[in-house]
Short mmCIF file of C-alpha atoms in Angstrom, two decimals:
data_model
loop_
_atom_site.label_atom_id
_atom_site.label_comp_id
_atom_site.label_asym_id
_atom_site.label_seq_id
_atom_site.Cartn_x
_atom_site.Cartn_y
_atom_site.Cartn_z
CA MET A 258 -6.66 13.19 14.05
CA THR A 259 -5.63 10.54 16.57
CA ASP A 260 -8.78 8.72 15.65
CA LEU A 261 -7.64 8.47 12.02
CA PHE A 262 -4.28 7.07 13.06
CA ASN A 263 -6.02 4.48 15.20
CA ARG A 264 -7.97 3.27 12.17
CA ALA A 265 -4.86 2.18 10.30
CA ARG A 266 -3.30 -1.27 10.68
CA PHE A 267 -0.04 -2.71 9.45
CA ILE A 268 -0.07 -6.40 8.61
CA MET A 269 2.99 -8.61 8.09
CA VAL A 270 2.28 -11.96 6.45
CA HIS A 271 4.54 -14.84 7.58
CA PRO A 272 7.35 -12.73 8.99
CA SER A 273 10.38 -14.92 9.61
CA HIS A 274 13.00 -12.55 11.05
CA PRO A 275 12.32 -11.29 14.58
CA GLY A 276 14.50 -8.27 13.84
CA ASN A 277 12.18 -7.18 11.05
CA VAL A 278 9.19 -7.37 13.36
CA GLY A 279 11.00 -5.21 15.90
CA ALA A 280 12.06 -2.71 13.24
CA ALA A 281 8.48 -2.63 11.95
CA ALA A 282 7.18 -1.81 15.44
CA ARG A 283 9.66 1.05 15.68
CA ALA A 284 8.78 2.35 12.22
CA ILE A 285 5.07 2.30 13.01
CA LYS A 286 5.47 4.09 16.31
CA THR A 287 7.74 6.81 14.95
CA MET A 288 4.95 7.65 12.54
CA GLY A 289 2.27 7.74 15.24
CA PHE A 290 0.56 4.42 14.55
CA ARG A 291 0.28 1.50 16.90
CA GLU A 292 -1.49 -1.46 15.32
CA LEU A 293 0.75 -4.23 14.11
CA CYS A 294 -0.74 -7.57 13.15
CA LEU A 295 1.24 -10.70 12.27
CA VAL A 296 -0.19 -13.50 10.16
CA ALA A 297 1.26 -16.91 11.03
CA PRO A 298 4.74 -15.69 11.97
CA ARG A 299 7.55 -18.24 11.87
CA PHE A 300 7.93 -17.88 15.63
CA GLU A 301 4.65 -17.61 17.48
CA ASN A 302 6.25 -15.60 20.29
CA VAL A 303 8.30 -13.44 17.92
CA ALA A 304 7.38 -10.23 19.75
CA GLU A 305 9.10 -11.51 22.88
CA LEU A 306 12.34 -12.58 21.21
CA PRO A 307 15.49 -10.58 22.05
CA GLU A 308 16.22 -9.54 18.46
CA ALA A 309 12.71 -8.15 18.04
CA GLN A 310 12.98 -6.31 21.34
CA ALA A 311 16.37 -4.89 20.42
CA LEU A 312 15.30 -3.54 17.05
CA ALA A 313 12.03 -2.19 18.43
CA SER A 314 14.10 0.19 20.50
CA GLY A 315 11.55 2.20 22.52
CA ALA A 316 8.58 0.77 20.66
CA THR A 317 8.14 -2.21 22.94
CA ASP A 318 4.57 -1.14 23.67
CA VAL A 319 3.70 -1.71 20.01
CA LEU A 320 5.37 -5.12 20.20
CA ALA A 321 3.57 -5.97 23.43
CA SER A 322 0.17 -5.31 21.87
CA VAL A 323 0.93 -7.03 18.56
CA ARG A 324 -1.89 -9.26 17.26
CA VAL A 325 -0.98 -12.71 16.01
CA VAL A 326 -3.54 -14.47 13.81
CA ASP A 327 -3.55 -17.56 11.59
CA THR A 328 -4.82 -16.17 8.31
CA LEU A 329 -4.76 -12.94 6.35
CA ALA A 330 -8.56 -13.05 6.29
CA GLN A 331 -8.57 -12.77 10.08
CA ALA A 332 -6.15 -9.87 9.98
CA LEU A 333 -8.31 -8.12 7.40
CA ALA A 334 -11.65 -8.86 9.09
CA PRO A 335 -12.41 -5.30 10.25
CA ILE A 336 -10.64 -3.62 7.32
CA THR A 337 -12.52 -1.77 4.59
CA LEU A 338 -9.58 -0.68 2.41
CA ALA A 339 -6.43 -2.81 2.22
CA PHE A 340 -3.27 -2.14 0.21
CA ALA A 341 -1.11 -5.10 -0.85
CA MET A 342 2.49 -3.94 -1.02
CA THR A 343 4.21 -5.72 -3.84
CA ALA A 344 7.03 -5.05 -6.27
CA ARG A 345 5.99 -7.50 -8.94
CA GLU A 346 3.76 -6.65 -11.86
CA ARG A 347 0.51 -8.64 -12.01
CA VAL A 348 -1.67 -9.05 -15.02
CA LEU A 349 -4.71 -9.83 -12.95
CA GLY A 350 -5.37 -8.09 -9.70
CA PRO A 351 -6.69 -5.02 -7.96
CA PRO A 352 -5.90 -1.55 -9.32
CA VAL A 353 -2.34 -0.34 -8.78
CA CYS A 354 -1.22 2.81 -6.99
CA ASP A 355 1.99 4.06 -5.45
CA ILE A 356 2.40 4.67 -1.72
CA ARG A 357 1.67 8.37 -2.01
CA GLU A 358 -1.55 7.71 -3.86
CA ALA A 359 -2.35 5.01 -1.30
CA ALA A 360 -1.92 7.54 1.49
CA THR A 361 -4.24 10.02 -0.23
CA LEU A 362 -6.83 7.32 -0.86
CA SER A 363 -6.59 6.21 2.77
CA ARG A 364 -7.16 9.74 3.99
CA GLN A 365 -10.24 10.15 1.80
CA HIS A 366 -11.52 6.77 2.86
CA LEU A 367 -11.12 7.41 6.58
CA LEU A 368 -12.76 10.81 6.30
CA GLU A 369 -15.68 9.64 4.25
CA HIS A 370 -16.38 6.49 6.26
CA ASN A 371 -16.49 6.88 9.99
CA GLU A 372 -16.35 3.13 10.41
CA GLY A 373 -13.67 2.67 7.74
CA HIS A 374 -10.37 0.98 8.56
CA VAL A 375 -7.33 0.86 6.29
CA ALA A 376 -4.48 -1.63 6.23
CA VAL A 377 -1.08 -1.92 4.63
CA VAL A 378 -0.19 -5.56 3.96
CA LEU A 379 3.40 -6.75 3.52
CA GLY A 380 4.68 -10.17 2.53
CA THR A 381 7.80 -12.06 3.44
CA GLU A 382 11.20 -10.76 2.45
CA ARG A 383 11.83 -13.85 0.40
CA SER A 384 8.68 -14.32 -1.62
CA GLY A 385 6.38 -11.36 -1.00
CA LEU A 386 2.63 -11.77 -1.10
CA THR A 387 0.91 -14.60 -2.94
CA ASN A 388 -1.80 -13.98 -5.52
CA GLU A 389 -4.30 -15.28 -2.97
CA ASP A 390 -3.13 -12.70 -0.44
CA ILE A 391 -3.35 -9.92 -2.98
CA ALA A 392 -6.82 -10.95 -4.09
CA GLN A 393 -8.07 -10.13 -0.59
CA CYS A 394 -6.92 -6.54 -0.87
CA GLN A 395 -8.66 -3.67 -2.65
CA ARG A 396 -5.47 -2.23 -4.13
CA ILE A 397 -1.96 -3.17 -5.11
CA CYS A 398 0.53 -0.64 -3.85
CA HIS A 399 4.02 -0.10 -5.26
CA ILE A 400 7.01 1.80 -4.07
CA PRO A 401 8.48 3.21 -7.28
CA ALA A 402 12.09 2.50 -6.34
CA ASN A 403 15.15 2.26 -8.55
CA PRO A 404 14.16 -0.30 -11.21
CA GLU A 405 17.72 -1.58 -11.33
CA TYR A 406 17.88 -2.12 -7.59
CA SER A 407 14.60 -2.09 -5.74
CA SER A 408 15.91 -4.07 -2.78
CA LEU A 409 13.91 -2.51 0.04
CA ASN A 410 13.50 -4.80 2.98
CA VAL A 411 10.12 -5.26 4.58
CA ALA A 412 10.83 -2.88 7.47
CA GLN A 413 12.03 -0.16 5.11
CA ALA A 414 9.01 -0.56 2.88
CA LEU A 415 6.80 -0.34 5.92
CA GLN A 416 8.67 2.74 7.12
CA LEU A 417 8.02 4.51 3.83
CA ALA A 418 4.36 3.51 3.76
CA ALA A 419 3.87 4.64 7.36
CA TRP A 420 5.59 7.95 6.59
CA GLU A 421 3.35 8.62 3.61
CA LEU A 422 0.27 7.75 5.60
CA ARG A 423 1.36 10.02 8.44
CA TYR A 424 2.00 12.90 6.07
CA ALA A 425 -1.38 12.53 4.41
CA LEU A 426 -3.33 12.12 7.65
CA GLY A 427 -1.36 14.80 9.46
CA ASN A 428 -2.23 17.36 6.81
CA LEU A 429 -5.79 17.22 8.04
CA ASP A 430 -4.86 19.17 11.08
CA GLY A 431 -6.36 22.62 10.84
CA LYS A 432 -8.03 21.85 7.55
CA ALA A 433 -10.66 19.48 8.84
CA ALA A 434 -14.33 20.50 8.52
CA THR A 435 -14.20 20.20 4.74
CA PRO A 436 -17.13 18.92 2.65
CA ALA A 437 -15.68 15.46 3.02
CA ALA A 438 -16.61 15.59 6.68
CA GLY A 439 -20.18 16.37 5.72
CA SER A 440 -20.47 13.42 3.42
CA ALA A 441 -19.09 11.22 6.18
CA GLU A 442 -22.17 11.97 8.24
CA VAL A 443 -24.46 10.94 5.44
CA SER A 444 -22.70 7.62 5.00
CA SER A 445 -22.31 6.71 8.59
CA SER A 446 -25.89 7.55 9.47
CA ASP A 447 -26.90 4.68 7.25
CA GLU A 448 -25.59 1.30 8.21
CA GLY A 449 -26.70 -0.19 4.89
CA ASN A 450 -24.73 2.30 2.85
CA ALA A 451 -21.59 1.75 4.90
CA LEU A 452 -18.86 -0.28 3.28
CA ALA A 453 -18.93 -3.93 4.19
CA SER A 454 -16.05 -5.22 6.27
CA ASN A 455 -13.63 -7.63 4.69
CA GLU A 456 -15.13 -10.38 6.83
CA LYS A 457 -18.54 -9.84 5.25
CA VAL A 458 -17.09 -9.71 1.76
CA GLN A 459 -15.26 -13.00 2.29
CA ALA A 460 -18.41 -14.65 3.65
CA PHE A 461 -20.33 -13.47 0.59
CA LEU A 462 -17.61 -14.79 -1.74
CA ALA A 463 -17.81 -18.20 -0.09
CA HIS A 464 -21.59 -18.19 -0.55
CA TRP A 465 -21.21 -17.02 -4.17
CA GLN A 466 -18.74 -19.82 -4.88
CA GLU A 467 -21.12 -22.37 -3.42
CA ALA A 468 -23.92 -21.04 -5.64
CA LEU A 469 -21.71 -21.13 -8.74
CA VAL A 470 -20.87 -24.74 -8.04
CA ASP A 471 -24.52 -25.63 -7.55
CA ILE A 472 -25.59 -24.09 -10.85
CA GLN A 473 -22.69 -25.99 -12.50
CA PHE A 474 -20.92 -22.86 -13.65
CA LEU A 475 -17.90 -23.62 -11.50
CA ASN A 476 -16.26 -27.02 -11.32
CA LEU A 477 -13.94 -27.06 -8.32
CA ALA A 478 -11.87 -29.81 -9.96
CA TYR A 479 -11.16 -27.46 -12.89
CA PRO A 480 -11.73 -23.98 -11.51
CA LYS A 481 -9.50 -22.34 -14.13
CA LYS A 482 -9.11 -18.77 -12.92
CA LEU A 483 -12.74 -18.22 -12.08
CA ILE A 484 -12.30 -17.96 -8.33
CA PRO A 485 -9.61 -15.28 -8.29
CA ARG A 486 -11.34 -13.39 -11.06
CA MET A 487 -14.64 -13.32 -9.18
CA GLN A 488 -12.79 -12.33 -6.03
CA HIS A 489 -11.09 -9.54 -7.92
CA LEU A 490 -14.32 -8.25 -9.38
CA PHE A 491 -16.22 -8.09 -6.11
CA THR A 492 -13.33 -6.98 -3.92
CA ARG A 493 -12.60 -4.08 -6.21
CA SER A 494 -16.21 -2.96 -6.13
CA ALA A 495 -16.09 -2.00 -2.45
CA LEU A 496 -19.52 -3.44 -1.70
CA THR A 497 -21.81 -1.83 0.84
CA ASN A 498 -23.64 -3.79 3.52
CA ASP A 499 -26.89 -3.48 1.55
CA GLU A 500 -25.21 -4.78 -1.60
CA ILE A 501 -23.79 -7.73 0.28
CA ASP A 502 -27.26 -8.56 1.57
CA MET A 503 -28.69 -8.24 -1.93
CA MET A 504 -26.03 -10.46 -3.49
CA ARG A 505 -26.45 -13.06 -0.76
CA GLY A 506 -30.11 -13.10 -1.62
CA VAL A 507 -29.09 -13.88 -5.19
CA CYS A 508 -26.85 -16.72 -3.96
CA THR A 509 -29.70 -18.24 -1.96
CA ALA A 510 -32.04 -18.04 -4.96
CA MET A 511 -29.39 -19.63 -7.22
CA ILE A 512 -28.95 -22.54 -4.85
CA LYS A 513 -32.71 -23.05 -4.56
CA ALA A 514 -33.01 -23.02 -8.35
CA ALA A 515 -30.23 -25.57 -8.68
CA LYS A 516 -31.94 -27.84 -6.17
CA GLY A 517 -35.27 -27.64 -7.96
CA GLN A 518 -36.87 -25.81 -5.04
CA LEU A 519 -38.41 -22.93 -6.97
CA ARG A 520 -42.07 -22.11 -6.51
CA LYS A 521 -44.29 -23.60 -9.19
CA ASP A 522 -46.68 -20.97 -10.56
CA MET B 29 16.55 12.66 -15.07
CA THR B 30 19.62 10.54 -14.33
CA ASP B 31 21.60 13.75 -14.40
CA LEU B 32 19.50 15.20 -11.61
CA PHE B 33 19.97 12.10 -9.49
CA ASN B 34 23.72 12.33 -9.99
CA ARG B 35 23.71 15.83 -8.60
CA ALA B 36 22.48 14.76 -5.17
CA ARG B 37 24.82 13.64 -2.39
CA PHE B 38 24.20 12.07 0.98
CA ILE B 39 26.63 12.99 3.76
CA MET B 40 27.02 11.20 7.08
CA VAL B 41 28.98 13.10 9.73
CA HIS B 42 31.07 10.95 12.11
CA PRO B 43 29.22 7.69 11.53
CA SER B 44 30.22 5.19 14.18
CA HIS B 45 28.26 2.04 13.30
CA PRO B 46 29.42 0.22 10.15
CA GLY B 47 25.94 -1.29 9.86
CA ASN B 48 24.39 2.14 9.50
CA VAL B 49 26.80 3.01 6.70
CA GLY B 50 25.86 -0.19 4.87
CA ALA B 51 22.15 0.42 5.38
CA ALA B 52 22.60 3.98 4.12
CA ALA B 53 24.28 2.69 0.94
CA ARG B 54 21.36 0.36 0.36
CA ALA B 55 18.80 3.10 1.01
CA ILE B 56 20.50 5.47 -1.41
CA LYS B 57 20.76 2.91 -4.16
CA THR B 58 17.16 1.74 -3.88
CA MET B 59 16.15 5.32 -4.57
CA GLY B 60 18.42 5.67 -7.60
CA PHE B 61 21.22 7.73 -6.04
CA ARG B 62 24.85 6.74 -5.66
CA GLU B 63 26.89 9.36 -3.89
CA LEU B 64 27.62 8.68 -0.26
CA CYS B 65 30.20 10.76 1.56
CA LEU B 66 31.49 10.12 5.09
CA VAL B 67 32.99 12.84 7.25
CA ALA B 68 35.62 11.51 9.66
CA PRO B 69 34.01 8.13 10.29
CA ARG B 70 34.97 6.31 13.45
CA PHE B 71 36.56 3.58 11.31
CA GLU B 72 38.48 4.92 8.31
CA ASN B 73 37.88 1.71 6.36
CA VAL B 74 34.25 1.42 7.45
CA ALA B 75 33.05 0.67 3.92
CA GLU B 76 35.10 -2.51 3.87
CA LEU B 77 33.96 -3.85 7.23
CA PRO B 78 31.79 -6.97 7.20
CA GLU B 79 28.83 -5.39 8.96
CA ALA B 80 28.71 -2.56 6.44
CA GLN B 81 28.96 -5.02 3.57
CA ALA B 82 26.24 -7.20 5.03
CA LEU B 83 23.74 -4.39 5.50
CA ALA B 84 24.53 -2.86 2.11
CA SER B 85 23.11 -6.02 0.57
CA GLY B 86 23.51 -5.52 -3.20
CA ALA B 87 24.62 -1.91 -2.86
CA THR B 88 28.29 -2.71 -2.49
CA ASP B 89 29.07 -0.55 -5.52
CA VAL B 90 27.85 2.49 -3.57
CA LEU B 91 30.02 1.41 -0.65
CA ALA B 92 33.03 0.85 -2.90
CA SER B 93 32.82 4.37 -4.28
CA VAL B 94 32.13 6.04 -0.93
CA ARG B 95 34.13 9.23 -0.32
CA VAL B 96 35.82 9.66 3.01
CA VAL B 97 36.85 13.20 4.00
CA ASP B 98 38.04 14.91 7.15
CA THR B 99 35.64 17.80 7.45
CA LEU B 100 32.08 18.68 6.58
CA ALA B 101 33.40 21.65 4.63
CA GLN B 102 35.22 19.25 2.30
CA ALA B 103 32.11 17.14 1.87
CA LEU B 104 30.06 20.23 1.06
CA ALA B 105 32.64 21.76 -1.30
CA PRO B 106 30.77 21.18 -4.58
CA ILE B 107 27.31 21.56 -3.00
CA THR B 108 25.06 24.53 -3.68
CA LEU B 109 22.09 23.61 -1.48
CA ALA B 110 22.56 21.54 1.67
CA PHE B 111 19.92 20.33 4.09
CA ALA B 112 20.90 19.61 7.69
CA MET B 113 18.69 16.82 8.99
CA THR B 114 17.96 17.39 12.64
CA ALA B 115 15.22 16.60 15.08
CA ARG B 116 16.02 19.30 17.59
CA GLU B 117 14.51 22.78 17.48
CA ARG B 118 17.08 25.55 17.06
CA VAL B 119 16.50 29.12 17.99
CA LEU B 120 19.16 30.38 15.63
CA GLY B 121 19.95 28.79 12.32
CA PRO B 122 18.97 28.42 8.68
CA PRO B 123 15.30 28.33 7.68
CA VAL B 124 13.44 25.13 8.55
CA CYS B 125 11.56 22.87 6.17
CA ASP B 126 10.30 19.29 6.23
CA ILE B 127 11.68 16.58 3.97
CA ARG B 128 8.91 16.94 1.42
CA GLU B 129 9.55 20.66 1.12
CA ALA B 130 13.26 19.90 0.96
CA ALA B 131 12.65 17.59 -1.97
CA THR B 132 10.61 20.21 -3.80
CA LEU B 133 13.26 22.85 -3.16
CA SER B 134 15.96 20.47 -4.40
CA ARG B 135 14.07 19.82 -7.58
CA GLN B 136 13.64 23.53 -8.29
CA HIS B 137 17.26 24.16 -7.48
CA LEU B 138 18.60 21.42 -9.75
CA LEU B 139 16.35 22.51 -12.59
CA GLU B 140 17.20 26.17 -12.29
CA HIS B 141 20.92 25.67 -11.87
CA ASN B 142 22.65 23.35 -14.28
CA GLU B 143 25.71 23.26 -12.10
CA GLY B 144 23.76 23.02 -8.87
CA HIS B 145 24.35 20.17 -6.42
CA VAL B 146 22.20 19.31 -3.43
CA ALA B 147 23.13 17.41 -0.28
CA VAL B 148 21.36 15.83 2.64
CA VAL B 149 23.52 15.91 5.78
CA LEU B 150 22.98 13.56 8.71
CA GLY B 151 24.69 13.52 12.09
CA THR B 152 25.57 10.73 14.45
CA GLU B 153 22.90 8.65 16.06
CA ARG B 154 24.01 9.76 19.50
CA SER B 155 24.40 13.50 19.20
CA GLY B 156 23.15 14.58 15.78
CA LEU B 157 24.68 17.56 14.05
CA THR B 158 26.47 20.33 15.94
CA ASN B 159 25.54 23.97 15.55
CA GLU B 160 28.74 24.43 13.56
CA ASP B 161 27.71 21.65 11.17
CA ILE B 162 24.26 23.16 10.75
CA ALA B 163 25.63 26.61 10.12
CA GLN B 164 27.28 25.29 6.95
CA CYS B 165 23.97 24.21 5.49
CA GLN B 166 21.41 26.37 3.73
CA ARG B 167 18.44 24.77 5.40
CA ILE B 168 17.44 22.79 8.44
CA CYS B 169 15.30 19.85 7.50
CA HIS B 170 12.92 18.01 9.82
CA ILE B 171 11.08 14.76 9.57
CA PRO B 172 7.76 15.48 11.26
CA ALA B 173 7.59 12.18 13.14
CA ASN B 174 5.52 11.24 16.19
CA PRO B 175 6.41 13.94 18.74
CA GLU B 176 6.11 11.39 21.52
CA TYR B 177 8.50 8.98 19.85
CA SER B 178 10.62 10.34 17.04
CA SER B 179 13.28 7.67 17.32
CA LEU B 180 14.28 7.26 13.67
CA ASN B 181 17.78 5.97 13.23
CA VAL B 182 20.12 7.60 10.80
CA ALA B 183 19.60 5.02 8.05
CA GLN B 184 15.82 5.30 8.33
CA ALA B 185 15.96 9.09 8.21
CA LEU B 186 18.17 8.86 5.15
CA GLN B 187 15.79 6.37 3.56
CA LEU B 188 12.88 8.76 3.96
CA ALA B 189 14.86 11.72 2.65
CA ALA B 190 16.08 9.72 -0.36
CA TRP B 191 12.53 8.57 -1.07
CA GLU B 192 11.17 12.11 -1.01
CA LEU B 193 13.96 13.29 -3.26
CA ARG B 194 13.35 10.46 -5.69
CA TYR B 195 9.65 11.16 -5.82
CA ALA B 196 10.19 14.86 -6.47
CA LEU B 197 12.88 14.34 -9.11
CA GLY B 198 11.13 11.40 -10.72
CA ASN B 199 8.00 13.42 -11.29
CA LEU B 200 9.93 15.59 -13.71
CA ASP B 201 9.95 13.48 -16.80
CA GLY B 202 6.26 13.07 -17.32
CA LYS B 203 5.46 10.44 -14.80
CA ALA B 204 8.74 8.56 -14.70
CA ALA B 205 8.45 4.97 -13.63
CA THR B 206 5.01 4.99 -12.12
CA PRO B 207 3.92 1.36 -12.28
CA ALA B 208 0.34 2.52 -12.75
CA ALA B 209 1.18 3.58 -16.28
CA GLY B 210 2.83 0.26 -16.97
CA SER B 211 -0.09 -1.75 -15.76
CA ALA B 212 -2.44 0.33 -17.86
CA GLU B 213 -0.47 -0.66 -20.91
CA VAL B 214 -0.61 -4.29 -19.94
CA SER B 215 -4.35 -4.06 -19.63
CA SER B 216 -5.08 -2.18 -22.80
CA SER B 217 -2.81 -4.35 -24.91
CA ASP B 218 -5.13 -7.21 -24.13
CA GLU B 219 -8.64 -7.07 -25.52
CA GLY B 220 -9.99 -9.20 -22.67
CA ASN B 221 -8.57 -6.89 -20.04
CA ALA B 222 -9.87 -3.79 -21.78
CA LEU B 223 -12.86 -2.09 -20.21
CA ALA B 224 -16.14 -3.23 -21.69
CA SER B 225 -18.13 -0.73 -23.72
CA ASN B 226 -21.34 0.58 -22.26
CA GLU B 227 -23.23 -1.41 -24.88
CA LYS B 228 -21.76 -4.65 -23.56
CA VAL B 229 -22.48 -3.68 -19.98
CA GLN B 230 -26.12 -2.93 -20.78
CA ALA B 231 -26.49 -6.24 -22.62
CA PHE B 232 -25.05 -8.06 -19.63
CA LEU B 233 -27.39 -6.22 -17.25
CA ALA B 234 -30.40 -7.28 -19.36
CA HIS B 235 -29.17 -10.88 -19.26
CA TRP B 236 -28.56 -10.63 -15.51
CA GLN B 237 -32.07 -9.29 -14.96
CA GLU B 238 -33.54 -12.16 -16.94
CA ALA B 239 -31.57 -14.65 -14.83
CA LEU B 240 -32.66 -13.01 -11.58
CA VAL B 241 -36.28 -13.26 -12.67
CA ASP B 242 -35.86 -16.92 -13.59
CA ILE B 243 -34.37 -17.87 -10.23
CA GLN B 244 -37.27 -15.96 -8.60
CA PHE B 245 -35.03 -13.44 -6.91
CA LEU B 246 -36.54 -10.58 -8.86
CA ASN B 247 -40.26 -10.08 -9.35
CA LEU B 248 -40.80 -7.55 -12.11
CA ALA B 249 -44.23 -6.70 -10.68
CA TYR B 250 -42.53 -5.64 -7.43
CA PRO B 251 -38.96 -4.90 -8.36
CA LYS B 252 -38.37 -2.62 -5.35
CA LYS B 253 -35.04 -0.96 -6.02
CA LEU B 254 -33.22 -4.08 -7.11
CA ILE B 255 -32.72 -3.10 -10.73
CA PRO B 256 -31.10 0.30 -10.15
CA ARG B 257 -29.02 -1.11 -7.30
CA MET B 258 -27.66 -3.92 -9.45
CA GLN B 259 -26.98 -1.45 -12.22
CA HIS B 260 -25.13 0.79 -9.83
CA LEU B 261 -23.04 -2.07 -8.49
CA PHE B 262 -21.91 -3.38 -11.86
CA THR B 263 -21.53 -0.02 -13.55
CA ARG B 264 -19.31 1.26 -10.76
CA SER B 265 -17.09 -1.80 -11.07
CA ALA B 266 -15.91 -0.85 -14.55
CA LEU B 267 -16.11 -4.42 -15.87
CA THR B 268 -13.61 -5.71 -18.41
CA ASN B 269 -14.60 -7.69 -21.50
CA ASP B 270 -13.43 -10.89 -19.84
CA GLU B 271 -15.50 -10.16 -16.77
CA ILE B 272 -18.58 -9.49 -18.88
CA ASP B 273 -18.09 -12.86 -20.61
CA MET B 274 -17.63 -14.57 -17.27
CA MET B 275 -20.74 -13.00 -15.75
CA ARG B 276 -22.79 -13.83 -18.83
CA GLY B 277 -21.70 -17.42 -18.34
CA VAL B 278 -23.11 -17.18 -14.83
CA CYS B 279 -26.40 -15.81 -16.21
CA THR B 280 -26.69 -18.71 -18.64
CA ALA B 281 -26.01 -21.23 -15.87
CA MET B 282 -28.57 -19.56 -13.59
CA ILE B 283 -31.25 -19.77 -16.26
CA LYS B 284 -30.44 -23.42 -16.96
CA ALA B 285 -30.66 -24.21 -13.25
CA ALA B 286 -34.01 -22.44 -12.99
CA LYS B 287 -35.33 -24.46 -15.92
CA GLY B 288 -34.21 -27.74 -14.43
CA GLN B 289 -31.69 -28.27 -17.22
CA LEU B 290 -28.66 -29.05 -15.09
CA ARG B 291 -26.64 -32.18 -15.79
CA LYS B 292 -27.55 -35.12 -13.56
CA ASP B 293 -24.41 -36.64 -12.05
#
C-alpha cells in the first residue's frame, strides 16, 4: 500500500503564497503522501520561508524534500496519469471527472500499471491552470462545490483531493490480490505495452508537430487550434511505449516524404 | 436538496482562534451549508474580528448569521443525529464511524426523518472534545488520516466533513451538479464535438492507411501488425467529428508530400 502512496505526486503551478505551500505540505502528509513538486514558484526558496514553515506545522520533512522545477512538463515527466484541477468549464480539453472519480481512476491505474505514476495538478489561486497546462494532463478534475460560492483555496482543494486519494488507495488494504493485480503482471512484464511517460508523449508531440509543419498541414504563423487539439487527442489516448515508437516512425516517414527523400521504385 | 443542506449544522466547541472560525465559515459555504454554531467561544464577538472576516473570504454571510451559545446542549437542542469528530480512541462511548460513513448515515437519517437534523461537532485545536461533549453525540466520527501524522486542524477537518456530507446529499437528486453531465451536454450540442460514427472512423482509417503506404511507412506486402495497432489506437481514442476532419486533413497533406506536390516557398 505504501508503494501506491509513493507513486502519487502533487504539483503546484506558480504558487505565489508561501503559506499555501506550507499548508499543502501539511495536507499531503496528513493523508500519507510525501511528494510535492512546485513549478516556477514566485519565490525560488519558498520552502524555506517562515510562513511556509509555520503553516507546514510538523510536515517540514515534506517541505524539505520539495522539488522545484521550471516547467510543468518537467514536473509531469515520470507521470502516466495526471489530473488538472480546475473549476472552469472548458469546451475543448481532456475528459472531466470529479475528485472521487479521479481517486478511483488513480487506484485502478496504479494497480494495473506497476510503473504508473499519478499526479494532481493545481494552478495559482488567482488564475488557475492555463489551457496549455491542462492540455498536458489526461483528465480535468472538478470539485463539485457550491455553484454559488466555490471559493476553495488551493490548499483546501489539495486537501480534499489528497483525502479522496487516500480513501481510495487505503481501501485496498485487505482486499488486494484481486484480478486487477493479475493484469498488472501482464502489463508490466512487457515494456512495450506499458504506458508511455509524459516525457515520451511530449517528445512525440514535438516530433509530430515538426512533421505536420514539413508536410504543410500546420502553419506555425497561423496554427489555429491545431496544436492543442492534436495534443488533446494523443494525450487522452494514453499511448503505450510501442505506440509512441510506431507514431514516431510515422513522423520520420512524413518528414522524409516532405523532403523528397522517399525511395524511388 | 436545499432542504437537506439546511438541516445540517456545524458546531465548534470553545473555538479560540478567530481565523479558524472564519476558515470554517468559508469551508461550510463552499459545500453549500450555512449553519455554524459556536459554543462558548474564547471571544464572544469572534465573528466580527478582522482575522475571522479575512479568512471567511466571501462567506461573511455565514459569519454574520453564526449562533453563539453557552453550552453544547444548547447547540445540539434541535439535532437528532450528532457526530463527534475526534482523533483519539475511546474505550467507552458512542459507536465509531469514519466521515464517509457519517455522511451516508446523515443522508439516510435526513431522508427518513422529515424533521431530522444532523450536526458535526468539533472541539478545540488544543484539547479536542471532552468525554462529556462526546457523550451528548450519537456517534464518534474519525478521519482516517496518516497514523504517523494526523495533524489536521479544525478547519481542515470541518472542510473534509462538509465535503463528504455534500457529496452524499448531492447524490440524491439524480446526479446533482456533477460537471461531467454539463460537459457532456456541451459536447453533444455541438456536431463537431460529437463522437464520430463508426462509419466515419473506418473511412478515416482507410485514408490513413493509404497515406502511410504513400510515405513508405507501411508496406502492404509486409504489414506486420501495423494496421491492427493503428486501428486499436484510433478506435480507443473515441474520435470526434472535428478530430476525424483534422486527421483526414493530415492524410491529404501526407499524400501530397509523398507525391512531391508541396508548395515551393
